[in-house]
Short mmCIF file of C-alpha atoms and ligand atoms in Angstrom, two decimals:
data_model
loop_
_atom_site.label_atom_id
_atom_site.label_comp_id
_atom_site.label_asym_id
_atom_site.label_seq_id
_atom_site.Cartn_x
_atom_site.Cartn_y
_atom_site.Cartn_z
CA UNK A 1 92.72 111.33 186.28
CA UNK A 2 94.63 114.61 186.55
CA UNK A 3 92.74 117.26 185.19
CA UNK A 4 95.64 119.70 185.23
CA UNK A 5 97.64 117.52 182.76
CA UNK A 6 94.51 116.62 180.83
CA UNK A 7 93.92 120.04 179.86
CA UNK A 8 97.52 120.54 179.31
CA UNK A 9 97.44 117.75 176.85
CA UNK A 10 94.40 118.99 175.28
CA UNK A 11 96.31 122.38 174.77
CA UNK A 12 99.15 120.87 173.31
CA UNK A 13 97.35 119.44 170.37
CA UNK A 14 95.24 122.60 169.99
CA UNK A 15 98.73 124.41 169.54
CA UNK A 16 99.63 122.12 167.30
CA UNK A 17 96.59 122.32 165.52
CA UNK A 18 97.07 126.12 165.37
CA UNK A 19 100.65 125.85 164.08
CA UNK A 20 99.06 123.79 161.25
CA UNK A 21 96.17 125.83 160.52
CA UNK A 22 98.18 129.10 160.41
CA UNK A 23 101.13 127.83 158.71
CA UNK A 24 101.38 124.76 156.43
CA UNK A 25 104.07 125.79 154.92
CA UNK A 26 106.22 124.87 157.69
CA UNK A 27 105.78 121.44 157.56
CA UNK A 28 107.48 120.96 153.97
CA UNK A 29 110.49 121.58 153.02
CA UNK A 30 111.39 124.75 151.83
CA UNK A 31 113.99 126.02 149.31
CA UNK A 32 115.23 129.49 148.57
CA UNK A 33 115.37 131.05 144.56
CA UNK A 34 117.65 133.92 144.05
CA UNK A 35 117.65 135.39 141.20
CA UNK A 36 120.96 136.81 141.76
CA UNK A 37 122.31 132.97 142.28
CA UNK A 38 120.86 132.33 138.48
CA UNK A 39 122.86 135.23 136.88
CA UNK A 40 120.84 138.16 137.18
CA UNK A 41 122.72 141.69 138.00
CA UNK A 42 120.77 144.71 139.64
CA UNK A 43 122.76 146.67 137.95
CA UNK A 44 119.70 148.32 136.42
CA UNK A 45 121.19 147.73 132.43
CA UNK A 46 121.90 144.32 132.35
CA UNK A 47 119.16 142.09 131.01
CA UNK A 48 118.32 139.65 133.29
CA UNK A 49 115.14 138.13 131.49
CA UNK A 50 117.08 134.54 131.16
CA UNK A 51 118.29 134.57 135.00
CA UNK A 52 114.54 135.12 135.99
CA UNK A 53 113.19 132.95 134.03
CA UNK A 54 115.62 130.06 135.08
CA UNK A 55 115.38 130.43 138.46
CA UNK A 56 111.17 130.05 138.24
CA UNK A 57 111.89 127.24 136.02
CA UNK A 58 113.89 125.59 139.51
CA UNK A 59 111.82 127.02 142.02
CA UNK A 60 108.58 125.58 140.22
CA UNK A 61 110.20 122.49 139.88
CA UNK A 62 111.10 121.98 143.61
CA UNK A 63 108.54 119.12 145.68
CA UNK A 64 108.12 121.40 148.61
CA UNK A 65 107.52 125.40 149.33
CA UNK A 66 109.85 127.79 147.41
CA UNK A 67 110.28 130.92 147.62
CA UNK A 68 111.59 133.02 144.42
CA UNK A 69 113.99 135.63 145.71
CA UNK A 70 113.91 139.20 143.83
CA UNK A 71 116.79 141.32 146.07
CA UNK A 72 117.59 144.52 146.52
CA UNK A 73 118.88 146.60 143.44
CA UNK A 74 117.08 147.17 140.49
CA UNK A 75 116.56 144.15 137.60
CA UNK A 76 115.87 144.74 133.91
CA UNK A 77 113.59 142.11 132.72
CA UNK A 78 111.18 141.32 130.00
CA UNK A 79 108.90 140.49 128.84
CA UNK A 80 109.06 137.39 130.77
CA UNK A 81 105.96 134.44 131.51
CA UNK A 82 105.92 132.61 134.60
CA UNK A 83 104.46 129.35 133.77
CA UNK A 84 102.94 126.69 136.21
CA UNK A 85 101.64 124.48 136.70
CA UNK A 86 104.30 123.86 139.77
CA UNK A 87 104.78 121.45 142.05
CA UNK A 88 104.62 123.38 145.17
CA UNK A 89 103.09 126.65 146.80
CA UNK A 90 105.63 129.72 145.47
CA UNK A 91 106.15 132.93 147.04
CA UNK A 92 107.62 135.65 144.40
CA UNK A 93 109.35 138.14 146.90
CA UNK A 94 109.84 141.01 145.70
CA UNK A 95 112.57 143.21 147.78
CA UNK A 96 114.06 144.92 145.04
CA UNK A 97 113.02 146.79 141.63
CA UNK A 98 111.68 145.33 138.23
CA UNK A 99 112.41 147.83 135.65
CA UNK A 100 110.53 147.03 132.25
CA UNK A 101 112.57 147.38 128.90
CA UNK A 102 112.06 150.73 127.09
CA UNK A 103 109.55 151.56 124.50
CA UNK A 104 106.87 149.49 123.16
CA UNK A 105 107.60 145.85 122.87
CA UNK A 106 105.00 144.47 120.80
CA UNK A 107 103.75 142.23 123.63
CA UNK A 108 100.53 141.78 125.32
CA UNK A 109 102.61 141.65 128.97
CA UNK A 110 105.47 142.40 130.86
CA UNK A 111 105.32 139.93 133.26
CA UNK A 112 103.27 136.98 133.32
CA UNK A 113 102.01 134.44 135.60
CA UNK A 114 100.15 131.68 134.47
CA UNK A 115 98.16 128.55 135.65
CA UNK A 116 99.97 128.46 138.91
CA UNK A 117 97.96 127.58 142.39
CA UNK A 118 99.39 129.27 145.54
CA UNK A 119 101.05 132.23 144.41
CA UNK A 120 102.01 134.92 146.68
CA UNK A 121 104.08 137.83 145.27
CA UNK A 122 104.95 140.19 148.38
CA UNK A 123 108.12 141.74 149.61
CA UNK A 124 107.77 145.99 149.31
CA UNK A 125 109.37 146.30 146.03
CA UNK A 126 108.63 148.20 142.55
CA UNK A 127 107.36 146.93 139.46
CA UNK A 128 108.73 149.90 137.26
CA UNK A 129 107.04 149.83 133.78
CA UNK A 130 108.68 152.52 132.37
CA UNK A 131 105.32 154.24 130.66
CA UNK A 132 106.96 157.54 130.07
CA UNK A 133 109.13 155.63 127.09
CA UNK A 134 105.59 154.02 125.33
CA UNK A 135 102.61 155.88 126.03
CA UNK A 136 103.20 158.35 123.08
CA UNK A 137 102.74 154.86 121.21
CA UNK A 138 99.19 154.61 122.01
CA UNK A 139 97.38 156.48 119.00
CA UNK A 140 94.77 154.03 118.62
CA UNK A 141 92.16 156.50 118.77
CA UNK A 142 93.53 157.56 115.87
CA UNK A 143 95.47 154.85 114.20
CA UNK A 144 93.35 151.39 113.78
CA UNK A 145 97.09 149.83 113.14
CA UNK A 146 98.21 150.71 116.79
CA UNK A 147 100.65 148.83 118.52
CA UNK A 148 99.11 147.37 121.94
CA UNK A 149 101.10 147.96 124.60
CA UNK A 150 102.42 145.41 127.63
CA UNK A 151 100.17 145.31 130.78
CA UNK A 152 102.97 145.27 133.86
CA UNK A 153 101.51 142.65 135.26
CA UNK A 154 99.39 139.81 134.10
CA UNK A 155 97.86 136.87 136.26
CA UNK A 156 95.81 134.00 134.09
CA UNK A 157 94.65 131.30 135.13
CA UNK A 158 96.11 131.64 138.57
CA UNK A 159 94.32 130.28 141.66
CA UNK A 160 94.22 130.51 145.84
CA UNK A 161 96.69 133.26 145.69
CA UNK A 162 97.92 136.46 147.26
CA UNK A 163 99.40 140.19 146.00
CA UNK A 164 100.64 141.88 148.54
CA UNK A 165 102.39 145.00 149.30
CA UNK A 166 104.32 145.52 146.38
CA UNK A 167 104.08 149.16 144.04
CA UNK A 168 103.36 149.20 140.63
CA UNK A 169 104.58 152.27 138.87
CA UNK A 170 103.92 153.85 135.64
CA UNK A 171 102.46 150.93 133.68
CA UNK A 172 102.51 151.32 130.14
CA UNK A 173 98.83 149.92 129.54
CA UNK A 174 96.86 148.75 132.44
CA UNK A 175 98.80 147.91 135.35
CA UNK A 176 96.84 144.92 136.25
CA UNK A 177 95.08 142.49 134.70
CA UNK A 178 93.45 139.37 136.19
CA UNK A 179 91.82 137.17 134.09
CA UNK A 180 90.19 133.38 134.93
CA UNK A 181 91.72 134.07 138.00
CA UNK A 182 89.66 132.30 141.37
CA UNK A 183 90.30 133.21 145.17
CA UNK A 184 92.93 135.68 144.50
CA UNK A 185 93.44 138.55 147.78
CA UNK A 186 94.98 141.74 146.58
CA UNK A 187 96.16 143.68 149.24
CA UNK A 188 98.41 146.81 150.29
CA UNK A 189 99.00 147.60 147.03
CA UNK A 190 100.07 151.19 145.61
CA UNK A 191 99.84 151.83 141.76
CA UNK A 192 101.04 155.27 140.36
CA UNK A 193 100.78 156.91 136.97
CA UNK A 194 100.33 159.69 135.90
CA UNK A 195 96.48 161.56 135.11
CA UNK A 196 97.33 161.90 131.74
CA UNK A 197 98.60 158.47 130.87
CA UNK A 198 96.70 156.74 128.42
CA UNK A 199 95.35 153.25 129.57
CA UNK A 200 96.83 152.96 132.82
CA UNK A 201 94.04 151.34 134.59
CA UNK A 202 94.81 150.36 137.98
CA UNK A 203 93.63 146.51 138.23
CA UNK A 204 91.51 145.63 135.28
CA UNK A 205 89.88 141.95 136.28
CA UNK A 206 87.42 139.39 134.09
CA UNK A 207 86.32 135.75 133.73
CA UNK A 208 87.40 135.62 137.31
CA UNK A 209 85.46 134.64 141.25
CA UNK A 210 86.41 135.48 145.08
CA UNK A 211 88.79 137.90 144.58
CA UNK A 212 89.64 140.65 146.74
CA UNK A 213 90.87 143.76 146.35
CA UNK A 214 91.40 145.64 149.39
CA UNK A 215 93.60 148.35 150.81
CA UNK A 216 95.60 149.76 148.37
CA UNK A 217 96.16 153.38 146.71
CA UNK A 218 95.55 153.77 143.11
CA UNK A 219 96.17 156.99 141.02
CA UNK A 220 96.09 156.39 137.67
CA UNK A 221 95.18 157.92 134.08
CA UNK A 222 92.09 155.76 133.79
CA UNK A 223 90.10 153.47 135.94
CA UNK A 224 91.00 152.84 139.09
CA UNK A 225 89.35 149.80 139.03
CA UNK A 226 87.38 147.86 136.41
CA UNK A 227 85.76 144.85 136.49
CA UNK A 228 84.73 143.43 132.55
CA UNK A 229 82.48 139.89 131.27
CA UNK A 230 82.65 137.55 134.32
CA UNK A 231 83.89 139.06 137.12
CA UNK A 232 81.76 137.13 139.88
CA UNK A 233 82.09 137.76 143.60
CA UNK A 234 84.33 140.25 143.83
CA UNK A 235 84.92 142.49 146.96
CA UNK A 236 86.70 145.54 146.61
CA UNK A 237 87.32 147.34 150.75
CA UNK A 238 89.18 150.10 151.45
CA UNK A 239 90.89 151.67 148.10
CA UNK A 240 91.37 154.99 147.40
CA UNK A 241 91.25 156.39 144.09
CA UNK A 242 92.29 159.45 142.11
CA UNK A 243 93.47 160.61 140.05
CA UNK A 244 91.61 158.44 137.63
CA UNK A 245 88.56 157.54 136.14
CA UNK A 246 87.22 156.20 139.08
CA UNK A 247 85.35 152.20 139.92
CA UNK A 248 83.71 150.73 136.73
CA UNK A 249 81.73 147.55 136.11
CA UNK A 250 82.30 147.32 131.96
CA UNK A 251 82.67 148.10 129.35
CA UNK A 252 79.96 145.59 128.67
CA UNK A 253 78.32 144.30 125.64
CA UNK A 254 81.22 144.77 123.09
CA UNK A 255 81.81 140.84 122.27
CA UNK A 256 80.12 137.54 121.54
CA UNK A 257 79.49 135.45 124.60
CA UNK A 258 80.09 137.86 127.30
CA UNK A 259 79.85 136.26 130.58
CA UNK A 260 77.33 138.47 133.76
CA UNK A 261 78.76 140.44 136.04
CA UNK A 262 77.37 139.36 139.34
CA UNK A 263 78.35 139.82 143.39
CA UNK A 264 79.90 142.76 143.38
CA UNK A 265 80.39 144.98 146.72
CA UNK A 266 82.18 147.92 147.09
CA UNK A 267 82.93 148.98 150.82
CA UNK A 268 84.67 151.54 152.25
CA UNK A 269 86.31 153.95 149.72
CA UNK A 270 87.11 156.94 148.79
CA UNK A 271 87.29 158.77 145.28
CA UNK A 272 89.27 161.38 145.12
CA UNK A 273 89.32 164.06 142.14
CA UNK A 274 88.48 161.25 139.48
CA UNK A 275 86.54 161.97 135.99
CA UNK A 276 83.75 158.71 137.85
CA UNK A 277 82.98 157.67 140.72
CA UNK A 278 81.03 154.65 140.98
CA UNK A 279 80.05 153.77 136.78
CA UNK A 280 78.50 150.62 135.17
CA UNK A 281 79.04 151.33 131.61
CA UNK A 282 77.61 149.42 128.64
CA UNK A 283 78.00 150.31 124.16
CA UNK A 284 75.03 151.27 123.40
CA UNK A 285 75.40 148.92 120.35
CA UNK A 286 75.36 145.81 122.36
CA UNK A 287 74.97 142.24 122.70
CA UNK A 288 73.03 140.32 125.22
CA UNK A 289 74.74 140.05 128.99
CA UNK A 290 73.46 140.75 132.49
CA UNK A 291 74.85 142.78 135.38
CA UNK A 292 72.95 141.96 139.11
CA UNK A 293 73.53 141.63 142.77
CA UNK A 294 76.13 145.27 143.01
CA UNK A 295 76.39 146.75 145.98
CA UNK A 296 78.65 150.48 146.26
CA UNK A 297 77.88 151.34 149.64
CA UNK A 298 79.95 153.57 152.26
CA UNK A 299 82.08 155.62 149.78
CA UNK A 300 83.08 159.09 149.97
CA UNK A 301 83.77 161.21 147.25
CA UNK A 302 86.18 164.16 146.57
CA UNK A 303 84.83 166.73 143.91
CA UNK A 304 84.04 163.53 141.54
CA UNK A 305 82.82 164.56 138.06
CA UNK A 306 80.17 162.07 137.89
CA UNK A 307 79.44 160.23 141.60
CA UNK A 308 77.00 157.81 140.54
CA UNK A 309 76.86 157.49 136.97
CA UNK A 310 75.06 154.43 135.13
CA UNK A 311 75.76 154.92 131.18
CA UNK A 312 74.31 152.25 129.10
CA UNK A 313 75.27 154.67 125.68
CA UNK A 314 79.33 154.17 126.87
CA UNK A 315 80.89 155.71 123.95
CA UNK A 316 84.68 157.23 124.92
CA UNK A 317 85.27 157.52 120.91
CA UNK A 318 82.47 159.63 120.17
CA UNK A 319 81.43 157.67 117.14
CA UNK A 320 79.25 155.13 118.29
CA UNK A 321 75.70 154.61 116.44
CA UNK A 322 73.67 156.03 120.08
CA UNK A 323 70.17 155.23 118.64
CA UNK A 324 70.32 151.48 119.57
CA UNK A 325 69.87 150.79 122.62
CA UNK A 326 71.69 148.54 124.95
CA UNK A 327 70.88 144.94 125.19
CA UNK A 328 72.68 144.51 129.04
CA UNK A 329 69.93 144.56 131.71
CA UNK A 330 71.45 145.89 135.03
CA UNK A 331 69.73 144.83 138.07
CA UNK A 332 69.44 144.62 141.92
CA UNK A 333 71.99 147.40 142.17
CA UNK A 334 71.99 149.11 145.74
CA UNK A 335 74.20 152.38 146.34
CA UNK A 336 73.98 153.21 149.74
CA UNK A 337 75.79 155.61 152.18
CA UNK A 338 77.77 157.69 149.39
CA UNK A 339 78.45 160.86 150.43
CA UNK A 340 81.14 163.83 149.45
CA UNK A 341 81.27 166.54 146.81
CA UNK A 342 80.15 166.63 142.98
CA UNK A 343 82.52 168.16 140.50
CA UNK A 344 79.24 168.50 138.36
CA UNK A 345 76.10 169.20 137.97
CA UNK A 346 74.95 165.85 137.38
CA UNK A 347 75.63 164.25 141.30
CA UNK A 348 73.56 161.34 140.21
CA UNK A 349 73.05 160.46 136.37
CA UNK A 350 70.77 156.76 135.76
CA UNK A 351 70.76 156.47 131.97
CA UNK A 352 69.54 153.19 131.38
CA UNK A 353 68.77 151.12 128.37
CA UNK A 354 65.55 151.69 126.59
CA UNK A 355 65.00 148.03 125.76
CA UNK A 356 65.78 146.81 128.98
CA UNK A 357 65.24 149.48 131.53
CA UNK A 358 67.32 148.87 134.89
CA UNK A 359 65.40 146.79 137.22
CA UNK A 360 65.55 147.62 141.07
CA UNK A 361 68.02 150.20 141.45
CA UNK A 362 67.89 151.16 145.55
CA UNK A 363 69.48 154.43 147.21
CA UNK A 364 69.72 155.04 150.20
CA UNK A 365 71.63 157.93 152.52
CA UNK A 366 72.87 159.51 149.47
CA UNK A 367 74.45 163.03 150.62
CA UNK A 368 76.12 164.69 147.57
CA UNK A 369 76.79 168.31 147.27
CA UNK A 370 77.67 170.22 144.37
CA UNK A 371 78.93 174.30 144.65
CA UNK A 372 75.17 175.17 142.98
CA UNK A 373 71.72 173.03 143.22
CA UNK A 374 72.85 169.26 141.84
CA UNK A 375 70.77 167.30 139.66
CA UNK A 376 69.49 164.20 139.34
CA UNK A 377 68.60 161.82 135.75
CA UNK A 378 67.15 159.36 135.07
CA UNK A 379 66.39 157.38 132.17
CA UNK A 380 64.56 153.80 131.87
CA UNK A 381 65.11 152.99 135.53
CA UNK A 382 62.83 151.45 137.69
CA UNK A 383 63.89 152.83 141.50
CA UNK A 384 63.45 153.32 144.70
CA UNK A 385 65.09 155.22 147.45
CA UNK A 386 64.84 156.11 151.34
CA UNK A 387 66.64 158.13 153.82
CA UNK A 388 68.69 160.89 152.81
CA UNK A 389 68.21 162.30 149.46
CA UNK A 390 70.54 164.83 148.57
CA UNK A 391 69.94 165.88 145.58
CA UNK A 392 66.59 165.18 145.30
CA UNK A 393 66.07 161.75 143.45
CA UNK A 394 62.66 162.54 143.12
CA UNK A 395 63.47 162.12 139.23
CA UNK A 396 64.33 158.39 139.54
CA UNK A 397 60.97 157.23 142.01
C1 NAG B 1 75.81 165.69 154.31
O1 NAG B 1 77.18 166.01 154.06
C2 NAG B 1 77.59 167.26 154.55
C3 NAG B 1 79.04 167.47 154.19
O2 NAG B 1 79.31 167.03 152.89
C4 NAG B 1 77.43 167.32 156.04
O3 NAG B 1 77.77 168.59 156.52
C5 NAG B 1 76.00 166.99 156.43
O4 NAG B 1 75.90 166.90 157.83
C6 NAG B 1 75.57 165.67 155.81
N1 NAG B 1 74.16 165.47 156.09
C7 NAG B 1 73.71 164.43 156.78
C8 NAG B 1 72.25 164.41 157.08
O5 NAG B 1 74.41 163.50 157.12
C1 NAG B 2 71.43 168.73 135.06
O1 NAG B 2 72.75 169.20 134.94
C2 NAG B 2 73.34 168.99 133.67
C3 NAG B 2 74.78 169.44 133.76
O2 NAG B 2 74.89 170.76 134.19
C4 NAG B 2 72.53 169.76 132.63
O3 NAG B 2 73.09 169.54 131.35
C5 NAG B 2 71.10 169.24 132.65
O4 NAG B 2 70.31 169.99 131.77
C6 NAG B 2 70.51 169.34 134.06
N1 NAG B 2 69.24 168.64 134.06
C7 NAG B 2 68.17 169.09 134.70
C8 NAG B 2 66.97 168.21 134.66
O5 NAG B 2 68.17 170.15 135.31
#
């Protein structure tokens, strides 16, 4: 037998096998979506809701791979849904600009996608959600017959899929929100609002597993990112943050039926000027849930008003009824490796819940400075720490 064209046979069909692995997609057929072809103008005025919603309807429709075409120029459209399930894998691409409609619009979204499998919205361009015109709406501190306003965009219920690379700008609530959601990546992205925008979390996820956020640049005028009830395996690598509010697991304990918080790592990033750095926060008032298995290590902060902050008495209105005490029990929590500057005083603040203290909180290599001595508290925790202890956690062992 000739070996030469054995293993030339044998690297043929590893090619091949390559080719298939990598990309699948090739081998079905393929059709192109633009929204242009449907009757939408990037003229920036005219309302091209219908156009996009037609050409999803087609693209979802196709047997094969399609790919939903979003060109240069800039698109007024919405509130729109984008409703599977479809019959294919469907790339949104995203060249050109979104702009959202002025104002509130009495919606829960601006755009939508729902129960669709193999998603991937990519191309560079600009989800503009026009927050300046609406966030003046949000008095609900104030007023308990507030208007909610649209999240930019909304994923449900949408599975094995992939952001990419596109910007989301001045959302007029969160800008994000991912919700029963499994193996989603979320990648390159770059979300900008304002510090003083209400609501304008960056990527707010729940009732959702395997995602990924990794990264991306979010400065916003609340969290950067928070994960609520049943957010499960979730990775979040290389995201930079401020302004903002910082990373938060919660707020917990508010509803019935709250699903745990488990498998959550934090890797890699960097807070930079934000009110929180790394916060689980639970009501005080509370019903039963549990958050375990968190790990926040390698993260630098930039004059962060509180680095590593656990508040089980969360209470942003100021009116909450702080002698109960919280009924979430946080444990196996391990923060290691955080290092940087405290805006405050309080570098690292553990206020746990008096009926159910945190269980197992490590640190390790924690190197926060503060302009004066920092401080340490620490309430109902049960700790431990090694290495580098800066401040002195000799309050939490
Ligand atoms: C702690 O951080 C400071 C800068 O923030 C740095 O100068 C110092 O070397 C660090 N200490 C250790 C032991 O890593
Ligand atoms: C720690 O710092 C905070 C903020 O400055 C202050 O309110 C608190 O009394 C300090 N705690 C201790 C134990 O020094």
């Amino acid at each position: 037998m000739d070996l030469r064209s054995l293993s030339c046979k044998s690297c043929i069909v590893v090619i091949f096998l390559l080719l298939l692995v990598n990309d699948v997609r090739a081998y079905i057929p393929t059709k192109r979506f633009n929204v242009e072809a449907f009757g939408a103008v990037g003229n920036g005025r005219t309302d091209s809701s219908k156009a996009f919603l037609y050409a999803f309807t087609r693209a979802c429709q196709f047997n094969g791979y399609s790919i939903l075409l979003v060109p240069k120029g800039t698109f007024l459209v919405g509130p729109v849904v984008f409703k599977g399930p479809c019959r294919g894998p469907i790339d949104f691409q995203l060249r050109g600009i979104m702009r959202a409609p002025a104002g509130a619009v009495g919606m829960d979204h601006w755009i939508s996608f729902r129960y669709i499998d193999r998603l991937m919205i990519y191309g560079g361009g600009i989800l503009d959600g026009r927050g300046e015109t609406a966030w003046h709406y949000n008095d609900c501190s104030r007023n308990s017959n507030c208007q909610s306003l649209p999240v930019s965009l909304r994923l449900d219920f949408v599975t094995n899929s992939v952001v990419r690379g596109i910007t989301s700008l001045n959302s007029k609530n969160f800008h994000m929100n991912i919700m029963g959601c499994t193996n989603l990546r979320m990648e390159r992205l770059h979300i900008i609002a304002p510090a003083e925008s209400p609501n304008t979390d960056g990527v707010h996820l729940g009732y959702s597993e395997h995602i990924r956020i990794s990264d991306s640049i979010i400065a916003t005028g609340d969290d950067c990112i928070s994960l609520g009830p049943g957010s499960k395996n979730i990775e979040v690598l290389g995201v930079t943050c401020g302004p903002g509010h910082g990373i938060s697991i919660g707020s917990l304990g508010k509803y019935q039926n709250e699903l745990d918080v488990s498998g959550i790592k934090v890797r890699n990033c960097v807070l930079d000027g934000t009110d929180n750095g790394l916060r689980i926060k639970t009501w005080a008032t509370s019903l039963k849930s549990k958050v375990h298995d968190i790990t926040f290590e390698d993260v630098i902060m930039n004059n962060v008003y509180n680095p590593i902050f656990i508040d089980q008495q969360y209470c942003p209105g100021g009116n909450c009824d702080n002698s109960k005490a919280s009924s979430v029990q946080i444990q196996d929590v391990m923060f290691r490796r955080i290092r940087g500057t405290s805006k405050s005083q309080a570098a690292v603040n553990l206020r746990c819940s008096r009926l159910y203290p945190c269980k197992n909180i490590k640190l390790a290599d924690i190197n926060l400075s503060y302009k004066g001595p920092a401080n340490t508290t620490c309430l109902n925790v049960q700790a431990s720490a090694w290495g580098l202890q800066k401040p002195d956690l000799g309050a939490c062992i």
